[in-house]
Amino acid sequence: MDKRVIHYSNTLIGNDDRMTDIVVIDESGDLGPKGSEYFAMAAMILPRTRNLKSAYKTIPKDGKEHKWYNSDEDEILELFEAMGRCRFGIVYSVIKKNKPLSDASVYGNELYDRMVCQVVDDALSHLGCRDVKVYLDNNRFISTERFREIVRESSVRSGVNPLEVRKRDSKSTPCLQLVDFVAGSVRAKYERGDTKLSIIEDKISFARRL
């Protein structure tokens, strides 16, 4: 196995009615040489969004957008415990920006593009059905056209059928709010040994360090 692969499960995310999987993607960390030590990107693979409705209800509805960085430990633990009872899968990639395994550091939009390519590839190869919708959290680091190109090329390699590929925000796609917590927990694990990710570790289908 590739030494960069740090977690692998042969289990695909089953979809009993063989309809459409949904993949939501978000990142955590800074893209420059300073700031965060690591940059992480995670995808959640959902056989149906209502599987996570009970988890989403644990996030406070107080008018602000709750994310990993502005949530306290009790809120995150409650969310992950609820997510642990739901049905979905996780793939992620993480990189130590100034000391990657390749020994060739990249930053900015190039790093973001590279991470999207890797996470999309890993997510589309772990689907439970052929049809998929792919949503990336809205950002300025990659264009919608480039994102669609990445998904299109990856879907050919994986033999899947992307029905919709868009950048969206968490208001229109609440599961993007959940994957923000996953990406944040991945980076926290590598930067400071945070253990919250272990609560949903059995959901991880594939993990990679670059």
Coordinates of N, CA, C and O in Angstrom, one line a residue, residues 86-205:
C86 N -25.2 7.9 12.7 CA -25.7 8.1 11.3 C -24.9 7.3 10.3 O -23.9 6.7 10.6
R87 N -25.4 7.3 9.1 CA -24.9 6.4 8.1 C -24.2 7.3 7.0 O -24.9 8.1 6.3
F88 N -22.9 7.3 6.9 CA -22.2 8.1 5.9 C -20.8 7.7 5.9 O -20.4 6.9 6.8
G89 N -20.0 8.2 5.0 CA -18.6 7.8 5.0 C -17.7 9.1 4.9 O -18.2 10.2 4.5
I90 N -16.4 9.0 5.2 CA -15.5 10.1 5.2 C -14.3 9.7 4.4 O -13.7 8.6 4.6
V91 N -13.8 10.6 3.6 CA -12.4 10.5 3.1 C -11.7 11.8 3.4 O -12.4 12.8 3.4
Y92 N -10.4 11.8 3.6 CA -9.7 13.0 3.8 C -8.3 12.9 3.4 O -7.7 11.8 3.3
S93 N -7.7 14.1 3.1 CA -6.3 14.2 2.9 C -5.8 15.4 3.8 O -6.5 16.3 4.0
V94 N -4.6 15.2 4.2 CA -3.9 16.2 5.1 C -2.5 16.3 4.7 O -1.8 15.4 4.3
I95 N -2.0 17.6 4.8 CA -0.6 17.8 4.4 C 0.1 18.8 5.4 O -0.6 19.7 5.9
K96 N 1.3 18.5 5.7 CA 2.1 19.4 6.5 C 2.8 20.3 5.5 O 3.7 19.9 4.8
K97 N 2.3 21.5 5.5 CA 2.5 22.4 4.4 C 4.0 22.7 4.1 O 4.4 22.7 2.9
N98 N 4.8 22.9 5.1 CA 6.2 23.2 4.9 C 7.1 22.0 4.9 O 8.3 22.1 4.7
K99 N 6.5 20.8 5.1 CA 7.3 19.6 5.1 C 6.4 18.4 4.6 O 6.2 17.5 5.3
P100 N 6.0 18.5 3.3 CA 5.1 17.4 2.8 C 6.0 16.2 2.5 O 7.2 16.2 2.4
L101 N 5.3 15.1 2.4 CA 6.0 13.8 2.1 C 6.7 13.8 0.8 O 7.7 13.1 0.6
S102 N 6.3 14.7 -0.1 CA 6.9 14.8 -1.4 C 8.2 15.6 -1.4 O 8.9 15.7 -2.4
D103 N 8.4 16.3 -0.3 CA 9.5 17.3 -0.1 C 9.4 18.5 -1.1 O 10.4 19.2 -1.3
A104 N 8.3 18.7 -1.7 CA 8.1 19.8 -2.6 C 6.8 20.6 -2.2 O 5.7 20.2 -2.5
S105 N 7.1 21.7 -1.5 CA 6.0 22.4 -0.9 C 5.3 23.3 -2.0 O 5.9 23.8 -2.9
V106 N 4.0 23.3 -1.9 CA 3.2 24.2 -2.8 C 2.2 24.9 -1.9 O 1.8 24.4 -0.8
Y107 N 1.8 26.1 -2.3 CA 0.9 26.9 -1.4 C -0.2 27.6 -2.3 O -0.2 27.4 -3.5
G108 N -1.1 28.2 -1.6 CA -2.1 29.0 -2.3 C -3.1 28.2 -3.1 O -3.4 27.0 -2.8
N109 N -3.5 28.7 -4.3 CA -4.5 28.1 -5.1 C -4.0 26.8 -5.6 O -4.8 25.8 -5.9
E110 N -2.7 26.6 -5.9 CA -2.1 25.4 -6.4 C -2.3 24.3 -5.3 O -2.7 23.1 -5.7
L111 N -2.1 24.6 -4.1 CA -2.3 23.6 -3.0 C -3.7 23.2 -2.9 O -4.1 22.0 -2.8
Y112 N -4.6 24.2 -3.0 CA -6.1 23.9 -2.9 C -6.5 23.0 -4.1 O -7.2 22.0 -3.9
D113 N -6.0 23.3 -5.2 CA -6.4 22.5 -6.4 C -5.9 21.1 -6.2 O -6.6 20.1 -6.5
R114 N -4.7 20.9 -5.8 CA -4.1 19.6 -5.6 C -4.9 18.8 -4.6 O -5.2 17.6 -4.8
M115 N -5.3 19.4 -3.5 CA -6.1 18.7 -2.5 C -7.5 18.4 -3.0 O -8.0 17.3 -2.7
V116 N -8.1 19.3 -3.7 CA -9.4 18.9 -4.3 C -9.3 17.7 -5.2 O -10.2 16.8 -5.1
C117 N -8.3 17.7 -6.1 CA -8.1 16.6 -7.0 C -8.0 15.3 -6.2 O -8.7 14.3 -6.6
Q118 N -7.3 15.3 -5.1 CA -7.1 14.0 -4.4 C -8.3 13.6 -3.6 O -8.7 12.4 -3.7
V119 N -9.0 14.5 -3.0 CA -10.2 14.2 -2.2 C -11.3 13.7 -3.1 O -12.0 12.8 -2.8
V120 N -11.5 14.4 -4.2 CA -12.5 14.0 -5.2 C -12.2 12.6 -5.7 O -13.1 11.8 -5.8
D121 N -11.0 12.3 -6.1 CA -10.6 11.0 -6.5 C -11.0 9.9 -5.5 O -11.6 8.9 -5.8
D122 N -10.6 10.2 -4.2 CA -10.8 9.2 -3.2 C -12.3 9.0 -2.9 O -12.8 7.9 -2.6
A123 N -13.0 10.1 -2.9 CA -14.5 10.1 -2.6 C -15.2 9.3 -3.7 O -16.0 8.4 -3.4
L124 N -14.9 9.6 -5.0 CA -15.7 9.0 -6.1 C -15.4 7.5 -6.2 O -16.1 6.8 -6.8
S125 N -14.2 7.1 -5.7 CA -13.9 5.7 -5.7 C -14.5 4.9 -4.5 O -14.3 3.7 -4.4
H126 N -15.2 5.6 -3.6 CA -15.8 4.9 -2.5 C -17.3 5.2 -2.4 O -17.9 5.2 -1.3
L127 N -18.0 5.3 -3.5 CA -19.4 5.5 -3.6 C -20.1 4.2 -3.5 O -19.6 3.1 -3.7
G128 N -21.4 4.2 -3.1 CA -22.2 3.0 -3.0 C -23.1 2.9 -4.2 O -23.8 1.9 -4.4
C129 N -23.1 3.9 -5.1 CA -23.9 3.7 -6.4 C -23.2 4.6 -7.4 O -22.2 5.3 -7.2
R130 N -23.7 4.5 -8.7 CA -23.1 5.2 -9.8 C -23.4 6.7 -9.9 O -22.5 7.4 -10.2
D131 N -24.6 7.1 -9.6 CA -25.0 8.5 -9.7 C -24.5 9.3 -8.5 O -24.7 8.8 -7.3
V132 N -24.1 10.5 -8.7 CA -23.6 11.3 -7.5 C -23.7 12.8 -7.8 O -23.7 13.2 -8.9
K133 N -24.0 13.5 -6.7 CA -24.0 15.0 -6.7 C -22.8 15.4 -5.9 O -22.6 14.9 -4.8
V134 N -22.0 16.3 -6.3 CA -20.8 16.8 -5.6 C -20.8 18.3 -5.3 O -21.0 19.1 -6.3
Y135 N -20.7 18.6 -4.1 CA -20.8 20.0 -3.6 C -19.5 20.4 -2.9 O -19.1 19.7 -1.9
L136 N -19.0 21.5 -3.2 CA -17.8 22.1 -2.6 C -18.2 23.3 -1.9 O -18.9 24.2 -2.4
D137 N -17.7 23.5 -0.6 CA -18.0 24.7 0.1 C -17.6 25.9 -0.7 O -16.4 26.0 -1.2
N138 N -18.4 26.9 -0.8 CA -18.1 28.1 -1.6 C -16.8 28.8 -1.1 O -16.5 29.0 0.0
N139 N -15.9 29.1 -2.1 CA -14.6 29.7 -1.8 C -14.1 30.4 -3.0 O -14.6 30.3 -4.1
R140 N -13.0 31.2 -2.8 CA -12.4 32.0 -3.9 C -11.1 31.3 -4.5 O -10.5 31.9 -5.3
F141 N -10.8 30.1 -4.0 CA -9.5 29.5 -4.4 C -9.6 28.7 -5.6 O -8.5 28.3 -6.2
I142 N -10.8 28.3 -6.1 CA -10.9 27.5 -7.3 C -12.2 27.9 -7.9 O -13.2 28.2 -7.3
S143 N -12.2 28.0 -9.2 CA -13.4 28.4 -10.0 C -14.3 27.2 -10.1 O -13.9 26.0 -10.0
T144 N -15.6 27.5 -10.3 CA -16.6 26.4 -10.5 C -16.2 25.6 -11.7 O -16.4 24.4 -11.8
E145 N -15.7 26.3 -12.8 CA -15.4 25.6 -14.0 C -14.2 24.6 -13.7 O -14.3 23.4 -14.2
R146 N -13.2 25.0 -13.0 CA -12.1 24.1 -12.7 C -12.6 22.9 -11.8 O -12.2 21.8 -12.0
F147 N -13.5 23.2 -10.8 CA -14.0 22.2 -10.0 C -14.8 21.1 -10.8 O -14.6 19.9 -10.6
R148 N -15.6 21.6 -11.7 CA -16.3 20.7 -12.6 C -15.4 19.8 -13.4 O -15.6 18.7 -13.7
E149 N -14.3 20.5 -13.9 CA -13.3 19.7 -14.7 C -12.7 18.6 -13.9 O -12.5 17.5 -14.4
I150 N -12.3 18.9 -12.6 CA -11.7 17.9 -11.8 C -12.7 16.7 -11.5 O -12.3 15.5 -11.7
V151 N -14.0 17.0 -11.2 CA -15.0 16.0 -11.0 C -15.2 15.2 -12.3 O -15.3 13.9 -12.2
R152 N -15.3 15.9 -13.4 CA -15.5 15.2 -14.7 C -14.4 14.2 -15.0 O -14.6 13.0 -15.3
E153 N -13.2 14.6 -14.8 CA -12.0 13.7 -15.1 C -12.0 12.6 -14.1 O -11.7 11.4 -14.5
S154 N -12.3 12.8 -12.8 CA -12.2 11.8 -11.8 C -13.4 10.8 -12.0 O -13.2 9.6 -11.8
S155 N -14.5 11.3 -12.5 CA -15.7 10.4 -12.7 C -15.4 9.4 -13.8 O -15.9 8.3 -13.8
V156 N -14.7 9.8 -14.8 CA -14.3 8.9 -15.9 C -13.4 7.8 -15.3 O -13.6 6.6 -15.7
R157 N -12.5 8.2 -14.5 CA -11.6 7.1 -13.9 C -12.3 6.2 -13.0 O -12.0 5.0 -13.0
S158 N -13.3 6.7 -12.3 CA -14.0 5.9 -11.3 C -15.3 5.2 -11.9 O -15.9 4.4 -11.2
G159 N -15.7 5.6 -13.1 CA -16.9 5.0 -13.7 C -18.2 5.4 -13.1 O -19.1 4.6 -13.0
V160 N -18.2 6.7 -12.6 CA -19.5 7.2 -12.0 C -20.1 8.3 -12.8 O -19.4 8.8 -13.7
N161 N -21.3 8.7 -12.5 CA -22.1 9.6 -13.3 C -22.4 10.9 -12.4 O -23.3 10.8 -11.6
P162 N -21.7 12.0 -12.6 CA -22.0 13.2 -11.8 C -23.2 13.9 -12.3 O -23.2 14.4 -13.4
L163 N -24.2 13.9 -11.5 CA -25.5 14.6 -12.0 C -25.5 16.1 -11.7 O -26.1 16.8 -12.5
E164 N -24.8 16.5 -10.7 CA -24.7 17.9 -10.4 C -23.3 18.2 -9.7 O -22.9 17.4 -8.8
V165 N -22.7 19.2 -10.1 CA -21.4 19.6 -9.5 C -21.4 21.1 -9.3 O -21.4 21.9 -10.3
R166 N -21.4 21.6 -8.0 CA -21.5 23.0 -7.8 C -20.7 23.4 -6.5 O -20.5 22.5 -5.7
K167 N -20.4 24.7 -6.4 CA -20.0 25.2 -5.2 C -21.2 25.8 -4.5 O -22.0 26.5 -5.1
R168 N -21.4 25.5 -3.2 CA -22.6 25.9 -2.5 C -22.2 26.4 -1.1 O -21.1 26.1 -0.6
D169 N -23.1 27.0 -0.4 CA -22.8 27.4 1.0 C -23.7 26.5 1.9 O -24.5 25.8 1.5
S170 N -23.4 26.6 3.2 CA -24.0 25.8 4.2 C -25.5 26.1 4.4 O -26.2 25.3 4.9
K171 N -25.9 27.3 4.0 CA -27.3 27.7 4.2 C -28.2 26.9 3.2 O -29.3 26.4 3.5
S172 N -27.7 26.7 2.0 CA -28.4 26.0 1.0 C -28.1 24.5 1.1 O -29.0 23.7 0.7
T173 N -27.0 24.1 1.6 CA -26.6 22.7 1.8 C -26.0 22.5 3.2 O -24.8 22.6 3.4
P174 N -26.9 22.2 4.2 CA -26.5 22.1 5.6 C -25.4 21.1 5.8 O -24.6 21.3 6.8
C175 N -25.3 20.0 5.0 CA -24.3 19.0 5.3 C -22.9 19.6 5.1 O -21.9 19.1 5.6
L176 N -22.7 20.8 4.4 CA -21.4 21.4 4.3 C -21.0 22.0 5.7 O -19.8 22.1 5.9
Q177 N -22.0 22.3 6.5 CA -21.6 22.7 7.9 C -21.1 21.6 8.6 O -20.1 21.7 9.4
L178 N -21.6 20.4 8.4 CA -21.1 19.2 9.1 C -19.7 18.8 8.7 O -18.8 18.4 9.5
V179 N -19.4 18.8 7.4 CA -18.1 18.4 6.9 C -17.0 19.4 7.3 O -15.9 19.1 7.4
D180 N -17.4 20.7 7.6 CA -16.5 21.7 8.2 C -16.0 21.1 9.5 O -14.8 21.3 9.8
F181 N -16.8 20.6 10.3 CA -16.4 20.0 11.6 C -15.5 18.8 11.4 O -14.5 18.6 12.2
V182 N -15.7 18.0 10.4 CA -14.9 16.9 10.1 C -13.5 17.4 9.7 O -12.4 16.9 10.2
A183 N -13.4 18.3 8.8 CA -12.1 18.8 8.3 C -11.4 19.5 9.4 O -10.1 19.3 9.6
G184 N -12.1 20.2 10.3 CA -11.4 20.9 11.4 C -10.9 19.8 12.4 O -9.8 20.0 12.9
S185 N -11.6 18.7 12.6 CA -11.1 17.7 13.5 C -9.9 17.0 13.0 O -9.0 16.5 13.7
V186 N -9.8 16.8 11.7 CA -8.7 16.2 11.0 C -7.4 17.1 11.3 O -6.4 16.6 11.7
R187 N -7.5 18.3 11.0 CA -6.4 19.2 11.2 C -6.0 19.3 12.6 O -4.8 19.2 13.0
A188 N -6.9 19.3 13.5 CA -6.6 19.4 15.0 C -5.9 18.1 15.4 O -5.1 18.2 16.3
K189 N -6.3 17.0 14.8 CA -5.6 15.7 15.2 C -4.1 15.8 14.9 O -3.3 15.4 15.7
Y190 N -3.8 16.3 13.8 CA -2.4 16.3 13.4 C -1.6 17.5 14.0 O -0.4 17.3 14.3
E191 N -2.3 18.6 14.2 CA -1.5 19.8 14.7 C -1.3 19.7 16.2 O -0.3 20.1 16.7
R192 N -2.3 19.1 17.0 CA -2.2 19.2 18.4 C -2.6 17.9 19.1 O -2.8 17.9 20.3
G193 N -2.8 16.8 18.3 CA -3.2 15.5 18.9 C -4.6 15.5 19.5 O -4.9 14.7 20.3
D194 N -5.5 16.3 18.9 CA -6.9 16.3 19.4 C -7.5 14.9 19.0 O -7.2 14.4 18.0
T195 N -8.3 14.4 19.9 CA -8.9 13.1 19.7 C -10.3 13.0 19.3 O -10.9 11.9 19.3
K196 N -11.0 14.1 19.1 CA -12.4 14.1 18.8 C -12.7 13.3 17.5 O -13.8 12.7 17.4
L197 N -11.8 13.3 16.6 CA -12.1 12.5 15.3 C -12.3 11.0 15.6 O -13.0 10.4 14.9
S198 N -11.7 10.5 16.7 CA -11.9 9.1 17.0 C -13.3 8.7 17.2 O -13.7 7.5 17.1
I199 N -14.2 9.7 17.6 CA -15.6 9.4 17.8 C -16.3 8.9 16.6 O -17.2 8.0 16.6
I200 N -15.8 9.4 15.4 CA -16.4 9.0 14.1 C -15.4 8.3 13.3 O -15.5 8.2 12.0
E201 N -14.4 7.7 13.9 CA -13.3 7.0 13.1 C -13.8 5.9 12.3 O -13.3 5.6 11.2
D202 N -14.9 5.2 12.7 CA -15.4 4.1 12.0 C -16.1 4.5 10.7 O -16.4 3.7 9.8
K203 N -16.3 5.8 10.5 CA -16.9 6.3 9.3 C -15.8 6.6 8.2 O -16.2 6.9 7.1
I204 N -14.6 6.5 8.6 CA -13.5 6.9 7.6 C -13.3 5.7 6.7 O -12.9 4.6 7.1
S205 N -13.5 6.0 5.4 CA -13.3 5.0 4.4 C -11.8 5.1 3.8 O -11.3 4.0 3.4

